[in-house]
Coordinates of C-alpha atoms and ligand atoms in Angstrom, one line a residue:
X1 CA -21.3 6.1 1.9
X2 CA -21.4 3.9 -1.4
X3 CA -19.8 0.8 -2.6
X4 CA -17.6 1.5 -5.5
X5 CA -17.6 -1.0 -8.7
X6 CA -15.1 -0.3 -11.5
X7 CA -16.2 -2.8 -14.4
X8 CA -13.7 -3.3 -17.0
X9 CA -12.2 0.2 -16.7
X10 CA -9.8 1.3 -19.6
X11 CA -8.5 4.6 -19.6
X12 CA -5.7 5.6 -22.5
X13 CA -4.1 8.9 -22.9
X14 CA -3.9 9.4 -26.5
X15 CA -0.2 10.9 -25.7
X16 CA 1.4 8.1 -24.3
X17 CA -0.6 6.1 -27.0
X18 CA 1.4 8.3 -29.8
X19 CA 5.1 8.0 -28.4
X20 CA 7.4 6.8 -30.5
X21 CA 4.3 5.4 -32.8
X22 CA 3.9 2.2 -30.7
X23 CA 0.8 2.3 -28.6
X24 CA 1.7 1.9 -25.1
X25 CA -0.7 0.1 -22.6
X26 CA -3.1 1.9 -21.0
X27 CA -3.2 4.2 -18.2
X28 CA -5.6 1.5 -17.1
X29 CA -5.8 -1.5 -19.2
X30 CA -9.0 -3.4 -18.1
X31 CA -9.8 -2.7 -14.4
X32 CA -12.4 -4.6 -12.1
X33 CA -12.5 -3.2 -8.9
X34 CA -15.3 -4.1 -5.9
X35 CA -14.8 -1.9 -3.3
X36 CA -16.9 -2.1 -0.2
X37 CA -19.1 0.3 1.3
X38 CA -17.3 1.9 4.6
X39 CA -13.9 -0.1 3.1
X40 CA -10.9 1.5 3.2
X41 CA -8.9 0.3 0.3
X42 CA -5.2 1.3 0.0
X43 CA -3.4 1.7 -3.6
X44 CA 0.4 1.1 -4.5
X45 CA 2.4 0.4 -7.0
X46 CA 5.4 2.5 -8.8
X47 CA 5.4 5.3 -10.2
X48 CA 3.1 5.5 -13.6
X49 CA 1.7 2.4 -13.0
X50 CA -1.9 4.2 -12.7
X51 CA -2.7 5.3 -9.0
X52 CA -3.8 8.6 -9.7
X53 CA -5.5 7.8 -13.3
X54 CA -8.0 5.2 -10.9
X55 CA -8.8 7.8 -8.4
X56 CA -9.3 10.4 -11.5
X57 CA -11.9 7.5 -12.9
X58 CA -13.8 7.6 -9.5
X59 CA -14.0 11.0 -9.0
X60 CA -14.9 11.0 -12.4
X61 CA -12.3 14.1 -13.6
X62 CA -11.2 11.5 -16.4
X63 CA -13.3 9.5 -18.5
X64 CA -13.0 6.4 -19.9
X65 CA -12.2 5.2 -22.7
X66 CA -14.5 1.6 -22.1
X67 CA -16.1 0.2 -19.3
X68 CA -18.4 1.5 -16.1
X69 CA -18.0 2.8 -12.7
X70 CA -20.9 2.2 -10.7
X71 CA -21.9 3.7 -7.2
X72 CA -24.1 1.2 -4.8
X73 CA -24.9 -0.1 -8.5
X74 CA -25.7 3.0 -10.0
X75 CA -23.7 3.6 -13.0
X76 CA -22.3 6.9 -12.9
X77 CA -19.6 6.6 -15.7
X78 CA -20.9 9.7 -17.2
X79 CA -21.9 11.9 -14.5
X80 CA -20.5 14.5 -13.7
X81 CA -17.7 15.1 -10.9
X82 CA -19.6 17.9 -8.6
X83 CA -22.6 15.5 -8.5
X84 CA -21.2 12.3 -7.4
X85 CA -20.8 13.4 -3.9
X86 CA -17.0 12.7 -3.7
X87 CA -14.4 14.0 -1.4
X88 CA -10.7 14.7 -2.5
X89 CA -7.5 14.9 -1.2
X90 CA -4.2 16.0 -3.2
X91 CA -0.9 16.7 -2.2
X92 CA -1.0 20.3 -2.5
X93 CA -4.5 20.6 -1.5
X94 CA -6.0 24.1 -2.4
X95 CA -8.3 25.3 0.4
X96 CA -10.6 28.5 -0.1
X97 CA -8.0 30.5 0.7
X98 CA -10.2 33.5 1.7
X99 CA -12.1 32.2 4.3
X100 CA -10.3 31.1 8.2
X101 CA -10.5 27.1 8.7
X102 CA -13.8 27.0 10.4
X103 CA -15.1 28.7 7.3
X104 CA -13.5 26.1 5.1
X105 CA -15.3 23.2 7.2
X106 CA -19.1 25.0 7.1
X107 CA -18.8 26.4 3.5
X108 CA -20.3 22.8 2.7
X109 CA -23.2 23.4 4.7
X110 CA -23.9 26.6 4.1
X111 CA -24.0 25.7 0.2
X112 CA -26.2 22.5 0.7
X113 CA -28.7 23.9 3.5
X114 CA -28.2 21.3 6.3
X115 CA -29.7 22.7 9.8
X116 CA -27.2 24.7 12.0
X117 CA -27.5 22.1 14.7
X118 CA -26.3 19.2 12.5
X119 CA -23.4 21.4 11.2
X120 CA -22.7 22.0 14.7
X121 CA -22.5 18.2 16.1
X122 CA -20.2 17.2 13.2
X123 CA -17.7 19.5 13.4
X124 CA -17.5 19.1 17.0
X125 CA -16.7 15.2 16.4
X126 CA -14.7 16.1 13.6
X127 CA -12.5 18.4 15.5
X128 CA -12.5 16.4 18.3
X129 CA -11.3 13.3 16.6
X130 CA -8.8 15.6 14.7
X131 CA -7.0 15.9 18.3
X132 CA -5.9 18.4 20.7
X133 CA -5.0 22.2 18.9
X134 CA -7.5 21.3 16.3
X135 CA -10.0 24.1 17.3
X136 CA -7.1 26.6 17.6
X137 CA -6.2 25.8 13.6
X138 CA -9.6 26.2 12.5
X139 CA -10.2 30.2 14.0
X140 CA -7.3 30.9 11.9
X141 CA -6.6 32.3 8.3
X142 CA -5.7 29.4 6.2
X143 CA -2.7 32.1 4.2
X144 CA -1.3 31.4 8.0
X145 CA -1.5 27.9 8.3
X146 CA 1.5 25.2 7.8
X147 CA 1.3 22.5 5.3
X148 CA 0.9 20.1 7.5
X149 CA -1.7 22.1 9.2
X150 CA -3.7 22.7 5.7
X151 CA -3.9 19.4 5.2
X152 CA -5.4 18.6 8.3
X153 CA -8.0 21.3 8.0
X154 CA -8.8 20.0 4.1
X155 CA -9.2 16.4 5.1
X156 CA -11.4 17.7 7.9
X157 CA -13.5 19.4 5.6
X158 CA -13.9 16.8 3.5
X159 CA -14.9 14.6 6.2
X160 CA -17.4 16.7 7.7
X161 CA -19.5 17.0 3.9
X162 CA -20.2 13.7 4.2
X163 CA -19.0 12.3 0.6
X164 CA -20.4 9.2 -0.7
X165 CA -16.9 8.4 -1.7
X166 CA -13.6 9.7 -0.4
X167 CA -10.4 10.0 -2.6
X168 CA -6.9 10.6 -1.2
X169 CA -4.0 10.9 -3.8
X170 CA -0.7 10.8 -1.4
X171 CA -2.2 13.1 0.9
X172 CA 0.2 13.5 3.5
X173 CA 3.7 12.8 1.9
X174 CA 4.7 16.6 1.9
X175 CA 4.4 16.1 5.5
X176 CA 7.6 15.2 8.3
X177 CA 7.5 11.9 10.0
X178 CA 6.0 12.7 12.9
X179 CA 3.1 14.8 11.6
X180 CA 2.3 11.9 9.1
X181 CA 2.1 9.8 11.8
X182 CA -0.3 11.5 13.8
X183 CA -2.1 12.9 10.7
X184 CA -2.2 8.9 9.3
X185 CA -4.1 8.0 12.6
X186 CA -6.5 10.9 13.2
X187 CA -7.4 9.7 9.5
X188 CA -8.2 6.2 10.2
X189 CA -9.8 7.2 12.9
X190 CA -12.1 9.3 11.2
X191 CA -13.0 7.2 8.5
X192 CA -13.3 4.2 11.0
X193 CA -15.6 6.1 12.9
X194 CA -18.0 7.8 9.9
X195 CA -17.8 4.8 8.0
X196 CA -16.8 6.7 4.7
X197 CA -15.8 4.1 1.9
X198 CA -12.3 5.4 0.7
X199 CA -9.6 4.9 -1.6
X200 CA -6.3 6.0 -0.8
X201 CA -3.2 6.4 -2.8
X202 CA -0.1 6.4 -1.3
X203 CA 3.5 5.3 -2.7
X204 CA 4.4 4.4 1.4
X205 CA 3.7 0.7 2.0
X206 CA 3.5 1.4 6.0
X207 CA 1.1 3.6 5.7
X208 CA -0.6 1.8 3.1
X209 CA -0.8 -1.2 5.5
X210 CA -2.2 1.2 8.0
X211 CA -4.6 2.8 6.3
X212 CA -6.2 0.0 4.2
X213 CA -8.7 -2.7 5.1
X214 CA -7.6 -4.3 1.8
X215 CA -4.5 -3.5 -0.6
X216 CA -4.6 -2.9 -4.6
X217 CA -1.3 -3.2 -6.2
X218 CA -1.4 -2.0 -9.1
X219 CA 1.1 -2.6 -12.0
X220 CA 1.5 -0.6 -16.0
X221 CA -2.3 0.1 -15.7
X222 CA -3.7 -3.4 -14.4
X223 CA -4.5 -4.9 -11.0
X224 CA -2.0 -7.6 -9.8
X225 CA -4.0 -8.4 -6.9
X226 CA -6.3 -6.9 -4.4
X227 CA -6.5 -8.2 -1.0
X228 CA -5.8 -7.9 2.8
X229 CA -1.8 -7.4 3.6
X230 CA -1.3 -10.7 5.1
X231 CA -2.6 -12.7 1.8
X232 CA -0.6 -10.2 -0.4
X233 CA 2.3 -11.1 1.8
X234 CA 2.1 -15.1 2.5
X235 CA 0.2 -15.8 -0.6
X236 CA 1.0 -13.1 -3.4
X237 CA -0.1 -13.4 -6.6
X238 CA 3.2 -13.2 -8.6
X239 CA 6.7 -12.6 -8.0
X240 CA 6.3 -8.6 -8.6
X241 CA 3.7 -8.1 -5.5
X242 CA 5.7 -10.7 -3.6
X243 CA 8.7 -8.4 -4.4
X244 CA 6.9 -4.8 -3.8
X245 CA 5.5 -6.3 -0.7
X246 CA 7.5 -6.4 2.1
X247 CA 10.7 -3.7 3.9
X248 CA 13.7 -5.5 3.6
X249 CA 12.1 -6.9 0.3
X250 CA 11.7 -10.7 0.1
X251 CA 15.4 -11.7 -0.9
X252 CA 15.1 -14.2 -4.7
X253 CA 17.7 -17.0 -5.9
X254 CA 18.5 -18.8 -8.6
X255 CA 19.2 -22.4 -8.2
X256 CA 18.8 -25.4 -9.6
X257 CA 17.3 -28.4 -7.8
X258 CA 18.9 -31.7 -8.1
X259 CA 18.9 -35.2 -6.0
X260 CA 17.8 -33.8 -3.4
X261 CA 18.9 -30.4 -2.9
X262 CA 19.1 -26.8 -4.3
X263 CA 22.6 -26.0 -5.8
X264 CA 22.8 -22.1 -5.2
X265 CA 26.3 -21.6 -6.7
X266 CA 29.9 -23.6 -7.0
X267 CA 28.4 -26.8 -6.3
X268 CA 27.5 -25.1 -2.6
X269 CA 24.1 -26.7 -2.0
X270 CA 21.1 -27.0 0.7
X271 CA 19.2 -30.1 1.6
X272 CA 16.1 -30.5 1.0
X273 CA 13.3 -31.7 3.5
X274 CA 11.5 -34.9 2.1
X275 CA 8.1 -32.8 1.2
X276 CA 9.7 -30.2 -1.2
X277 CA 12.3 -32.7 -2.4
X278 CA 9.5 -35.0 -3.6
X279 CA 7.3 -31.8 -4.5
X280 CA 9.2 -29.9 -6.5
X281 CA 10.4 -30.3 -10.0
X282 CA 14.0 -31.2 -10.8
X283 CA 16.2 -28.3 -13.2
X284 CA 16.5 -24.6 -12.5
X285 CA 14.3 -22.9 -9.9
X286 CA 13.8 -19.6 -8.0
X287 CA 13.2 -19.5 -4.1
X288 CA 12.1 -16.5 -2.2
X289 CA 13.0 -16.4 1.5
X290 CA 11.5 -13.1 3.9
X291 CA 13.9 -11.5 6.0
X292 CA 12.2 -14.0 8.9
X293 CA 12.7 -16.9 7.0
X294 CA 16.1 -17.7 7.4
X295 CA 18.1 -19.5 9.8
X296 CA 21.3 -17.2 10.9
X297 CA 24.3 -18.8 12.4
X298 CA 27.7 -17.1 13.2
X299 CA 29.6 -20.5 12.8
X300 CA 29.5 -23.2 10.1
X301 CA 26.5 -25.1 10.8
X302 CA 25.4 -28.4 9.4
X303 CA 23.4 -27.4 5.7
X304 CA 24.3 -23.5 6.5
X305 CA 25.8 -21.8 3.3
X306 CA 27.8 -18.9 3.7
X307 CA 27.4 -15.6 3.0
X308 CA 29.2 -12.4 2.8
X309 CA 28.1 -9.6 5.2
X310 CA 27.7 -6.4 3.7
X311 CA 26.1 -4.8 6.7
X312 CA 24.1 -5.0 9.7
X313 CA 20.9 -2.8 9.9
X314 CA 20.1 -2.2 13.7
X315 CA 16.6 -0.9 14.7
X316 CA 16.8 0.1 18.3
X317 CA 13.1 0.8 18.7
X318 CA 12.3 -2.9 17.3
X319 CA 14.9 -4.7 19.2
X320 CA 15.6 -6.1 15.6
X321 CA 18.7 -6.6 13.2
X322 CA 18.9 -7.2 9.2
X323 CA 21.6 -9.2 7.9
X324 CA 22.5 -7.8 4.4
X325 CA 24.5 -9.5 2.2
X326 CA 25.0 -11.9 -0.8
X327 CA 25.2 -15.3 -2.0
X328 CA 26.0 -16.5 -5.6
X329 CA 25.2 -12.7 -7.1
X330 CA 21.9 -12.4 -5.1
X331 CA 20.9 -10.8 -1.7
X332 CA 19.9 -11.9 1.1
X333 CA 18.3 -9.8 3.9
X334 CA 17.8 -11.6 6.9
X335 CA 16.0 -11.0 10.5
X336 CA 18.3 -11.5 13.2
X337 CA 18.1 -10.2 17.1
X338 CA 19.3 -6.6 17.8
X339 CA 22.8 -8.1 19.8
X340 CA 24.1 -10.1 16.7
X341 CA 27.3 -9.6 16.3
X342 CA 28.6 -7.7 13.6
X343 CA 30.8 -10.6 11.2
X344 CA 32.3 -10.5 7.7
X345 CA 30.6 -13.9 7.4
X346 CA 27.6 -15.4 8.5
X347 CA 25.9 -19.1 7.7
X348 CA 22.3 -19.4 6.5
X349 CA 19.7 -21.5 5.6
X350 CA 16.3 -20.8 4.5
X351 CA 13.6 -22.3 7.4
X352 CA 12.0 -24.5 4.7
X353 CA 8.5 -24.0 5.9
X354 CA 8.4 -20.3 4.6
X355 CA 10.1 -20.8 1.1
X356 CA 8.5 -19.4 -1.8
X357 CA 9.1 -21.1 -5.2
X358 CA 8.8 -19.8 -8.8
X359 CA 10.2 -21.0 -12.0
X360 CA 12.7 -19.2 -13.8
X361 CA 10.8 -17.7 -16.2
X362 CA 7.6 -17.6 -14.8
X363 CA 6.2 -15.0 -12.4
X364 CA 3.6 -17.2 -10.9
X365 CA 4.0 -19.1 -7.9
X366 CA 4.7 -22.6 -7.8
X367 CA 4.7 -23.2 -4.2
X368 CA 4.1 -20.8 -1.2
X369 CA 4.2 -21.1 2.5
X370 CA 0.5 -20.1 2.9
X371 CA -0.3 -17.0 6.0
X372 CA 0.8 -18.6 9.4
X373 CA -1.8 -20.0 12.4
X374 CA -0.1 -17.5 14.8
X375 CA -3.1 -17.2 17.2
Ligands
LIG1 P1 0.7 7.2 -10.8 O1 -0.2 8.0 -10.1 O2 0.6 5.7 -10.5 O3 2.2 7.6 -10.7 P2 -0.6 8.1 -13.2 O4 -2.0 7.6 -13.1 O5 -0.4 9.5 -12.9 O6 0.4 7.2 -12.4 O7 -0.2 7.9 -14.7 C1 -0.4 6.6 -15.4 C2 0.2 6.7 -16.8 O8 -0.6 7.7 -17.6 C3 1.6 7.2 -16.9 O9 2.2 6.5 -17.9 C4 1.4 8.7 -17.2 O10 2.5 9.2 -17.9 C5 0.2 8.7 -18.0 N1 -0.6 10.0 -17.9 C6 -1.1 10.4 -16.7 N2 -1.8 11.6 -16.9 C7 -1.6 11.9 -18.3 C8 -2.0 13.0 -19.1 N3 -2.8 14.0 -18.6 N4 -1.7 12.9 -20.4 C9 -1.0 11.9 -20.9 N5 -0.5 10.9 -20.2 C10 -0.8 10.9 -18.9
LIG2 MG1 0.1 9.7 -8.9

């Protein structure tokens, strides 16, 4: 296991750099990366913005263009992939397809010469941890074997060669629900329990949440910040991660803040409470308000605005509801109990402690609410 340092990283595919005779940025424009040993650090961002590029860095399958990548401070820019010890996982991960599962776990060994005995002890942990039916998939031919069931036996493997580093690129999005559930824990649980420092790409920001110790989001080729979920959540860098972060996505409106208040549309306006009213600078303003940080009411409540219903998103299995709807152009997307009643109209207010402020045309924070004391 190794701690993984990316200093200054660029990485530009002379292609993109030649379209339409503009250079574009980057595949990665300038990346600084600490990444701890035994860390699992999660990656997301949209498509193109340079997810796979990193992890191709790492590995060291792509070169780059300036900067260092160092293992426990060793700088390995320049060598080669088969000897840095890393472990990979694709989406369509090949497997040897000649040899039966169990094969495809002790080819490692039998290459490197480790002692029958130690082969033996971890891939009995491995396949225990990998769950019940595990040592039925790996006595069979992998040309028999499901996707799902592929995948498995390839992130086994990788797990039981011991890599320094471990690299996942969307590993288990070919996968149904349920299998990527159980799949996403037998992970974690493998990596919690060998310690492996990995980096894992993934496009799904549950399971990125689940995964990772710590979160990189990742924008056009550059790091907009890299930190646990609940600072990339209360206390987000910009307005993009604040935006990217978060399912119903944190809902953003214009106003503009005058004696007192926030005029949201048609002279319809909130008060303010005395600290953000003395705080915040008069003329036009942004607020962002999570789907928990409004105040619902069915009936016209004192400093409630309304706001048209579009529909109401019921989630049994949380006991939970979402509001959707808009106010002056913009939507909102708010928490409400699972027995709300459905309504054309409903009267909201954000709870003022959990605003987020930006200016209009600025994508850093002006004011946040700061992660809650919840415990
Ligand atoms: P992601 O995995 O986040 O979707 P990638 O790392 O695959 O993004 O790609 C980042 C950028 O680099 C994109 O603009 C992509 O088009 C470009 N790119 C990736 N691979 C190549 C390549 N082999 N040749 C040219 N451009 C590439
Ligand atoms: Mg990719």
């Amino acid at each position: 296991m190794s701690k993984v340092t990316l200093e200054n990283v660029v990485r530009a595919y002379e292609a993109t750099a030649l379209v339409g005779g503009a250079p574009s940025r980057p595949a990665l424009d300038h990346i600084s990366l600490e990444i701890h040993e035994g860390e699992c650090v999660s990656v997301v961002g949209p498509s193109g913005c340079g997810k796979s590029t990193l992890l191709k860095v790492i590995a060291g399958l792509e070169l780059p263009n300036s900067g260092h990548i160092l293992y426990d401070n060793v700088d390995v820019t320049h060598v080669p992939p088969q000897a840095r010890g890393v472990g990979m996982i694709f989406q369509d991960y090949a497997l040897y397809p000649a040899r039966e599962g169990q094969g495809n776990l002790s080819y490692y060994f039998e290459v490197r010469k480790k002692s029958e005995e130690e082969k033996q002890q971890r891939l009995r942990e491995t396949a225990e941890m990998m769950g019940i039916g595990f040592d039925l998939l790996l006595s069979r031919q992998v040309g028999t074997l499901s996707g799902g069931e592929r995948q498995r036996v390839g992130i086994a493997r990788c797990i039981v060669r011991d890599p320094n580093v471990f690299l996942m690129d969307e590993p288990i999005s070919n996968l149904d629900a349920k299998l990527r559930e159980r799949t996403r824990v037998e992970m974690k649980r493998l990596l919690t329990r060998f310690g492996i420092t990995t980096v894992y790409v993934t496009h799904d920001q549950q399971e990125a949440i689940f995964m990772g110790d710590r979160i990189v989001v990742m924008r056009s080729g550059r790091v907009e910040q890299f930190d646990s979920f609940d600072a990339l959540y209360y206390t987000p860098a910009n307005l993009f991660v604040a935006s990217l972060i978060g399912t119903p996505p944190i809902s953003v409106l214009s106003v503009e803040h005058a004696d007192t208040a926030l005029y949201v549309h048609d002279g319809q306006h909130w008060s303010l409470p005395d600290h953000l009213a003395v705080g915040l600078p008069a003329g036009r303003l942004r607020i962002g308000v999570r789907p928990e940080g409004w105040q619902v009411a069915l009936e016209a409540t004192p400093n409630c605005l309304p706001i048209s219903v579009s529909h109401i998103e019921r989630l049994y299995t949380e006991r939970a509801a979402y509001v959707h709807g808009q106010i002056g152009g913009a939507s909102v997307n708010a928490l409400v109990p699972l027995d709300f009643p459905d309504a054309p109209r409903v009267y909201i207010q954000p709870d003022w402690e959990h605003v987020y402020v930006f200016y209009p045309d600025e994508e850093t924070p002006l004011h946040l609410p700061g992660v809650p004391d919840l415990f």
